[in-house]
Amino acid sequence: WASDFTFIVGRGITNPNTPDDPKLSISSLRIWDIVRDLSQIQTNMVAGSADLPIPQSNLIGYWKFDDMFGAFAQDVSKNKFSARLVGEPKFSRAQLPEVVAPSHPEMLEHITISSSSIKIIWEAPEENGGAAVDHYVLEWSKDFISYQPLYEGTKPEYIVSSLASSRFYAFRVAAANFAGTSKFSPVSYFGTSAGGPLAPKLPPTISS
């Protein structure tokens, strides 16, 4: 790292002379030396707090703008890079967006594969609650009264096997993000196809 460098926030990347974004609000700035995926970023987006436990591996710099002395922000990472804000920044009380559980998934459908298996398919919820959906919870019922967990994962589909032929089952699914789990979708009833005829038995062998 250079001993002195300028990090531009709030101006156009291709044209630094474009006006500041009047809606831009920053409570802290973190620089990592690795690419972090969406789930890793969301794990640290704790509503109501801009704090990140220290130390963190691969964290190059971490400046909290609510803990400053004048125009200087202290780097709380192990590197201790001092930062000075320029451009006449304005400070105000942060209004963090509220993240809630998503709405339930839509359009539960099925594809009959055989007399003993069906494929359940659903669509992502219309509202994700302000954070990406990270997994789904599928439940089923054989008696249409009590429901049991069947699948929990990231894919919006699941193949149910080892079912009885010519029988209906009840299914419902929920979506979850890091803030919580949605309500279950309306119950859908899907059935397997009828089983084919049994294979004929071979005639008995008569030995002389």
PDB file of C-alpha atoms in Angstrom:
ATOM      1  CA  TRP A   1       0.000   0.000   0.000  1.00  0.00           C
ATOM      2  CA  ALA A   2       1.123   3.554  -0.725  1.00  0.00           C
ATOM      3  CA  SER A   3       1.771   5.772   2.279  1.00  0.00           C
ATOM      4  CA  ASP A   4      -0.691   8.355   0.955  1.00  0.00           C
ATOM      5  CA  PHE A   5      -3.570   7.835  -1.459  1.00  0.00           C
ATOM      6  CA  THR A   6      -6.961   9.369  -2.227  1.00  0.00           C
ATOM      7  CA  PHE A   7     -10.128   7.280  -2.027  1.00  0.00           C
ATOM      8  CA  ILE A   8     -13.089   8.954  -3.744  1.00  0.00           C
ATOM      9  CA  VAL A   9     -16.565   8.201  -2.372  1.00  0.00           C
ATOM     10  CA  GLY A  10     -19.745   9.752  -3.725  1.00  0.00           C
ATOM     11  CA  ARG A  11     -18.533  10.882  -7.142  1.00  0.00           C
ATOM     12  CA  GLY A  12     -18.666   9.259 -10.557  1.00  0.00           C
ATOM     13  CA  ILE A  13     -16.102   6.522 -11.122  1.00  0.00           C
ATOM     14  CA  THR A  14     -15.488   7.295 -14.799  1.00  0.00           C
ATOM     15  CA  ASN A  15     -15.821  11.054 -14.290  1.00  0.00           C
ATOM     16  CA  PRO A  16     -14.749  12.301 -10.831  1.00  0.00           C
ATOM     17  CA  ASN A  17     -16.064  15.771 -11.687  1.00  0.00           C
ATOM     18  CA  THR A  18     -19.708  14.644 -11.596  1.00  0.00           C
ATOM     19  CA  PRO A  19     -21.729  16.085  -8.681  1.00  0.00           C
ATOM     20  CA  ASP A  20     -21.924  14.376  -5.326  1.00  0.00           C
ATOM     21  CA  ASP A  21     -24.878  12.083  -4.750  1.00  0.00           C
ATOM     22  CA  PRO A  22     -27.119  14.096  -2.349  1.00  0.00           C
ATOM     23  CA  LYS A  23     -28.672  10.843  -1.036  1.00  0.00           C
ATOM     24  CA  LEU A  24     -25.342   9.166  -0.236  1.00  0.00           C
ATOM     25  CA  SER A  25     -24.891   8.452   3.456  1.00  0.00           C
ATOM     26  CA  ILE A  26     -21.951   6.491   4.889  1.00  0.00           C
ATOM     27  CA  SER A  27     -21.475   5.388   8.490  1.00  0.00           C
ATOM     28  CA  SER A  28     -18.231   3.481   7.961  1.00  0.00           C
ATOM     29  CA  LEU A  29     -15.773   2.422   5.277  1.00  0.00           C
ATOM     30  CA  ARG A  30     -14.055  -0.972   5.063  1.00  0.00           C
ATOM     31  CA  ILE A  31     -11.434  -2.129   2.564  1.00  0.00           C
ATOM     32  CA  TRP A  32     -10.657  -5.839   2.119  1.00  0.00           C
ATOM     33  CA  ASP A  33      -7.955  -7.599   0.119  1.00  0.00           C
ATOM     34  CA  ILE A  34     -10.368 -10.343  -0.977  1.00  0.00           C
ATOM     35  CA  VAL A  35     -13.694 -10.419  -2.816  1.00  0.00           C
ATOM     36  CA  ARG A  36     -16.524 -10.964  -0.322  1.00  0.00           C
ATOM     37  CA  ASP A  37     -19.799 -12.561  -1.433  1.00  0.00           C
ATOM     38  CA  LEU A  38     -23.279 -11.265  -0.632  1.00  0.00           C
ATOM     39  CA  SER A  39     -23.845 -13.538   2.367  1.00  0.00           C
ATOM     40  CA  GLN A  40     -20.544 -12.464   3.960  1.00  0.00           C
ATOM     41  CA  ILE A  41     -21.425  -8.801   3.549  1.00  0.00           C
ATOM     42  CA  GLN A  42     -24.923  -9.283   4.963  1.00  0.00           C
ATOM     43  CA  THR A  43     -23.565 -11.148   7.986  1.00  0.00           C
ATOM     44  CA  ASN A  44     -21.838  -7.932   9.070  1.00  0.00           C
ATOM     45  CA  MET A  45     -24.824  -5.690   8.257  1.00  0.00           C
ATOM     46  CA  VAL A  46     -26.304  -5.759  11.734  1.00  0.00           C
ATOM     47  CA  ALA A  47     -29.279  -3.398  11.960  1.00  0.00           C
ATOM     48  CA  GLY A  48     -28.622  -0.550  14.366  1.00  0.00           C
ATOM     49  CA  SER A  49     -24.835  -1.079  14.536  1.00  0.00           C
ATOM     50  CA  ALA A  50     -21.913  -0.226  12.299  1.00  0.00           C
ATOM     51  CA  ASP A  51     -19.425  -2.134  14.447  1.00  0.00           C
ATOM     52  CA  LEU A  52     -17.404  -5.065  13.150  1.00  0.00           C
ATOM     53  CA  PRO A  53     -15.522  -7.344  15.558  1.00  0.00           C
ATOM     54  CA  ILE A  54     -11.774  -6.724  15.392  1.00  0.00           C
ATOM     55  CA  PRO A  55      -9.432  -8.294  14.336  1.00  0.00           C
ATOM     56  CA  GLN A  56     -10.679  -9.579  10.970  1.00  0.00           C
ATOM     57  CA  SER A  57      -8.516 -11.505   8.535  1.00  0.00           C
ATOM     58  CA  ASN A  58      -8.072  -9.810   5.128  1.00  0.00           C
ATOM     59  CA  LEU A  59      -9.333  -6.469   6.467  1.00  0.00           C
ATOM     60  CA  ILE A  60      -7.039  -3.712   5.145  1.00  0.00           C
ATOM     61  CA  GLY A  61      -8.748  -0.687   6.643  1.00  0.00           C
ATOM     62  CA  TYR A  62     -11.814   0.158   8.723  1.00  0.00           C
ATOM     63  CA  TRP A  63     -12.886   3.731   9.441  1.00  0.00           C
ATOM     64  CA  LYS A  64     -15.961   4.560  11.532  1.00  0.00           C
ATOM     65  CA  PHE A  65     -17.226   8.048  10.790  1.00  0.00           C
ATOM     66  CA  ASP A  66     -19.142   8.311  14.055  1.00  0.00           C
ATOM     67  CA  ASP A  67     -15.839   8.066  15.962  1.00  0.00           C
ATOM     68  CA  MET A  68     -13.767  10.978  14.624  1.00  0.00           C
ATOM     69  CA  PHE A  69     -11.682  13.909  15.749  1.00  0.00           C
ATOM     70  CA  GLY A  70     -12.458  16.839  13.498  1.00  0.00           C
ATOM     71  CA  ALA A  71     -11.920  15.737   9.898  1.00  0.00           C
ATOM     72  CA  PHE A  72      -9.737  12.779  10.861  1.00  0.00           C
ATOM     73  CA  ALA A  73     -10.986   9.197  11.140  1.00  0.00           C
ATOM     74  CA  GLN A  74      -8.977   6.525  12.927  1.00  0.00           C
ATOM     75  CA  ASP A  75      -8.409   3.175  11.255  1.00  0.00           C
ATOM     76  CA  VAL A  76      -9.398   0.478  13.777  1.00  0.00           C
ATOM     77  CA  SER A  77      -7.876  -2.328  11.700  1.00  0.00           C
ATOM     78  CA  LYS A  78      -4.405  -3.650  12.510  1.00  0.00           C
ATOM     79  CA  ASN A  79      -2.856  -1.425   9.814  1.00  0.00           C
ATOM     80  CA  LYS A  80      -3.850   1.875  11.492  1.00  0.00           C
ATOM     81  CA  PHE A  81      -4.147   3.942   8.311  1.00  0.00           C
ATOM     82  CA  SER A  82      -5.196   7.472   9.273  1.00  0.00           C
ATOM     83  CA  ALA A  83      -7.825   9.097   7.057  1.00  0.00           C
ATOM     84  CA  ARG A  84      -8.770  12.725   6.527  1.00  0.00           C
ATOM     85  CA  LEU A  85     -12.135  13.617   5.035  1.00  0.00           C
ATOM     86  CA  VAL A  86     -12.170  16.298   2.348  1.00  0.00           C
ATOM     87  CA  GLY A  87     -14.947  17.916   0.354  1.00  0.00           C
ATOM     88  CA  GLU A  88     -16.802  19.446   3.332  1.00  0.00           C
ATOM     89  CA  PRO A  89     -18.728  16.352   4.465  1.00  0.00           C
ATOM     90  CA  LYS A  90     -21.854  16.905   6.522  1.00  0.00           C
ATOM     91  CA  PHE A  91     -22.567  14.776   9.581  1.00  0.00           C
ATOM     92  CA  SER A  92     -26.056  13.687  10.599  1.00  0.00           C
ATOM     93  CA  ARG A  93     -27.728  10.984  12.656  1.00  0.00           C
ATOM     94  CA  ALA A  94     -27.815   7.784  10.635  1.00  0.00           C
ATOM     95  CA  GLN A  95     -31.151   6.374   9.553  1.00  0.00           C
ATOM     96  CA  LEU A  96     -30.477   2.688   8.940  1.00  0.00           C
ATOM     97  CA  PRO A  97     -32.934   0.872   6.666  1.00  0.00           C
ATOM     98  CA  GLU A  98     -34.978  -1.746   8.468  1.00  0.00           C
ATOM     99  CA  VAL A  99     -34.463  -5.305   7.273  1.00  0.00           C
ATOM    100  CA  VAL A 100     -37.341  -7.716   7.893  1.00  0.00           C
ATOM    101  CA  ALA A 101     -38.243 -11.259   6.913  1.00  0.00           C
ATOM    102  CA  PRO A 102     -39.343 -11.691   3.276  1.00  0.00           C
ATOM    103  CA  SER A 103     -42.840 -12.418   2.044  1.00  0.00           C
ATOM    104  CA  HIS A 104     -43.711 -16.045   1.342  1.00  0.00           C
ATOM    105  CA  PRO A 105     -42.709 -17.680  -1.973  1.00  0.00           C
ATOM    106  CA  GLU A 106     -45.211 -17.705  -4.829  1.00  0.00           C
ATOM    107  CA  MET A 107     -46.753 -20.242  -7.241  1.00  0.00           C
ATOM    108  CA  LEU A 108     -46.045 -23.641  -5.751  1.00  0.00           C
ATOM    109  CA  GLU A 109     -46.191 -26.095  -8.667  1.00  0.00           C
ATOM    110  CA  HIS A 110     -45.251 -29.693  -9.336  1.00  0.00           C
ATOM    111  CA  ILE A 111     -44.126 -32.041 -12.058  1.00  0.00           C
ATOM    112  CA  THR A 112     -45.064 -35.691 -11.774  1.00  0.00           C
ATOM    113  CA  ILE A 113     -41.976 -37.762 -12.442  1.00  0.00           C
ATOM    114  CA  SER A 114     -43.316 -41.217 -11.702  1.00  0.00           C
ATOM    115  CA  SER A 115     -45.794 -43.080  -9.540  1.00  0.00           C
ATOM    116  CA  SER A 116     -43.427 -42.648  -6.585  1.00  0.00           C
ATOM    117  CA  SER A 117     -41.823 -39.220  -7.063  1.00  0.00           C
ATOM    118  CA  ILE A 118     -42.781 -35.624  -7.847  1.00  0.00           C
ATOM    119  CA  LYS A 119     -40.808 -32.412  -8.315  1.00  0.00           C
ATOM    120  CA  ILE A 120     -41.932 -29.363  -6.303  1.00  0.00           C
ATOM    121  CA  ILE A 121     -41.174 -25.930  -7.813  1.00  0.00           C
ATOM    122  CA  TRP A 122     -41.768 -22.416  -6.458  1.00  0.00           C
ATOM    123  CA  GLU A 123     -40.891 -18.788  -7.239  1.00  0.00           C
ATOM    124  CA  ALA A 124     -38.953 -16.324  -5.113  1.00  0.00           C
ATOM    125  CA  PRO A 125     -41.055 -14.021  -2.906  1.00  0.00           C
ATOM    126  CA  GLU A 126     -42.188 -10.691  -4.299  1.00  0.00           C
ATOM    127  CA  GLU A 127     -40.645  -8.845  -1.333  1.00  0.00           C
ATOM    128  CA  ASN A 128     -37.256  -9.904   0.052  1.00  0.00           C
ATOM    129  CA  GLY A 129     -37.539  -7.706   3.158  1.00  0.00           C
ATOM    130  CA  GLY A 130     -34.521  -5.581   2.277  1.00  0.00           C
ATOM    131  CA  ALA A 131     -32.006  -8.444   2.102  1.00  0.00           C
ATOM    132  CA  ALA A 132     -31.404 -11.313  -0.274  1.00  0.00           C
ATOM    133  CA  VAL A 133     -33.212 -14.600   0.362  1.00  0.00           C
ATOM    134  CA  ASP A 134     -30.557 -17.110   1.445  1.00  0.00           C
ATOM    135  CA  HIS A 135     -32.603 -20.313   1.793  1.00  0.00           C
ATOM    136  CA  TYR A 136     -36.050 -21.922   1.619  1.00  0.00           C
ATOM    137  CA  VAL A 137     -37.921 -24.229   3.994  1.00  0.00           C
ATOM    138  CA  LEU A 138     -40.278 -26.816   2.478  1.00  0.00           C
ATOM    139  CA  GLU A 139     -42.699 -28.785   4.642  1.00  0.00           C
ATOM    140  CA  TRP A 140     -45.183 -31.543   3.795  1.00  0.00           C
ATOM    141  CA  SER A 141     -48.089 -33.433   5.327  1.00  0.00           C
ATOM    142  CA  LYS A 142     -49.445 -36.907   4.658  1.00  0.00           C
ATOM    143  CA  ASP A 143     -52.618 -36.443   6.727  1.00  0.00           C
ATOM    144  CA  PHE A 144     -53.230 -32.755   5.740  1.00  0.00           C
ATOM    145  CA  ILE A 145     -53.071 -31.774   9.435  1.00  0.00           C
ATOM    146  CA  SER A 146     -49.543 -32.013  10.816  1.00  0.00           C
ATOM    147  CA  TYR A 147     -46.543 -30.780   8.785  1.00  0.00           C
ATOM    148  CA  GLN A 148     -42.983 -32.054   8.860  1.00  0.00           C
ATOM    149  CA  PRO A 149     -39.757 -30.501   7.485  1.00  0.00           C
ATOM    150  CA  LEU A 150     -38.886 -31.920   4.083  1.00  0.00           C
ATOM    151  CA  TYR A 151     -36.183 -29.681   2.607  1.00  0.00           C
ATOM    152  CA  GLU A 152     -34.044 -26.682   3.559  1.00  0.00           C
ATOM    153  CA  GLY A 153     -31.713 -25.221   0.945  1.00  0.00           C
ATOM    154  CA  THR A 154     -30.996 -22.515  -1.597  1.00  0.00           C
ATOM    155  CA  LYS A 155     -32.640 -24.028  -4.689  1.00  0.00           C
ATOM    156  CA  PRO A 156     -36.319 -23.168  -5.387  1.00  0.00           C
ATOM    157  CA  GLU A 157     -37.174 -26.789  -6.162  1.00  0.00           C
ATOM    158  CA  TYR A 158     -37.069 -30.238  -4.613  1.00  0.00           C
ATOM    159  CA  ILE A 159     -37.713 -33.816  -5.765  1.00  0.00           C
ATOM    160  CA  VAL A 160     -39.761 -35.910  -3.345  1.00  0.00           C
ATOM    161  CA  SER A 161     -39.249 -39.644  -3.779  1.00  0.00           C
ATOM    162  CA  SER A 162     -40.365 -42.941  -2.204  1.00  0.00           C
ATOM    163  CA  LEU A 163     -44.031 -41.905  -2.335  1.00  0.00           C
ATOM    164  CA  ALA A 164     -47.085 -44.126  -2.638  1.00  0.00           C
ATOM    165  CA  SER A 165     -48.743 -44.218  -6.050  1.00  0.00           C
ATOM    166  CA  SER A 166     -52.143 -42.573  -6.664  1.00  0.00           C
ATOM    167  CA  ARG A 167     -51.917 -40.554  -3.454  1.00  0.00           C
ATOM    168  CA  PHE A 168     -52.089 -36.829  -2.656  1.00  0.00           C
ATOM    169  CA  TYR A 169     -49.803 -34.925  -0.291  1.00  0.00           C
ATOM    170  CA  ALA A 170     -49.869 -31.359   1.071  1.00  0.00           C
ATOM    171  CA  PHE A 171     -46.921 -28.951   0.682  1.00  0.00           C
ATOM    172  CA  ARG A 172     -46.043 -25.445   1.831  1.00  0.00           C
ATOM    173  CA  VAL A 173     -42.832 -23.404   1.579  1.00  0.00           C
ATOM    174  CA  ALA A 174     -41.273 -20.400   3.326  1.00  0.00           C
ATOM    175  CA  ALA A 175     -38.352 -18.107   2.462  1.00  0.00           C
ATOM    176  CA  ALA A 176     -35.675 -16.787   4.819  1.00  0.00           C
ATOM    177  CA  ASN A 177     -33.066 -14.039   4.899  1.00  0.00           C
ATOM    178  CA  PHE A 178     -30.690 -13.072   7.708  1.00  0.00           C
ATOM    179  CA  ALA A 179     -33.491 -11.150   9.471  1.00  0.00           C
ATOM    180  CA  GLY A 180     -35.921 -14.065   9.742  1.00  0.00           C
ATOM    181  CA  THR A 181     -38.251 -16.532   8.033  1.00  0.00           C
ATOM    182  CA  SER A 182     -41.429 -15.639   6.153  1.00  0.00           C
ATOM    183  CA  LYS A 183     -44.874 -17.053   6.695  1.00  0.00           C
ATOM    184  CA  PHE A 184     -45.576 -20.260   4.809  1.00  0.00           C
ATOM    185  CA  SER A 185     -47.192 -20.124   1.398  1.00  0.00           C
ATOM    186  CA  PRO A 186     -50.787 -21.288   0.983  1.00  0.00           C
ATOM    187  CA  VAL A 187     -50.977 -25.072   1.084  1.00  0.00           C
ATOM    188  CA  SER A 188     -50.802 -26.885  -2.255  1.00  0.00           C
ATOM    189  CA  TYR A 189     -51.973 -30.470  -2.831  1.00  0.00           C
ATOM    190  CA  PHE A 190     -50.062 -32.636  -5.291  1.00  0.00           C
ATOM    191  CA  GLY A 191     -50.450 -36.315  -6.127  1.00  0.00           C
ATOM    192  CA  THR A 192     -48.466 -39.092  -7.697  1.00  0.00           C
ATOM    193  CA  SER A 193     -49.553 -40.958 -10.792  1.00  0.00           C
ATOM    194  CA  ALA A 194     -51.070 -44.423 -10.772  1.00  0.00           C
ATOM    195  CA  GLY A 195     -48.666 -47.299 -10.719  1.00  0.00           C
ATOM    196  CA  GLY A 196     -48.325 -49.481 -13.799  1.00  0.00           C
ATOM    197  CA  PRO A 197     -49.408 -53.109 -13.979  1.00  0.00           C
ATOM    198  CA  LEU A 198     -47.275 -55.638 -12.200  1.00  0.00           C
ATOM    199  CA  ALA A 199     -44.834 -57.591 -14.317  1.00  0.00           C
ATOM    200  CA  PRO A 200     -46.155 -61.044 -15.157  1.00  0.00           C
ATOM    201  CA  LYS A 201     -44.705 -63.899 -13.196  1.00  0.00           C
ATOM    202  CA  LEU A 202     -42.702 -66.499 -15.053  1.00  0.00           C
ATOM    203  CA  PRO A 203     -44.395 -69.896 -15.368  1.00  0.00           C
ATOM    204  CA  PRO A 204     -43.078 -72.536 -13.020  1.00  0.00           C
ATOM    205  CA  THR A 205     -40.365 -74.791 -14.316  1.00  0.00           C
ATOM    206  CA  ILE A 206     -41.249 -78.473 -14.385  1.00  0.00           C
ATOM    207  CA  SER A 207     -38.346 -80.812 -14.156  1.00  0.00           C
ATOM    208  CA  SER A 208     -38.547 -84.392 -15.294  1.00  0.00           C
TER     209      SER A 208
END
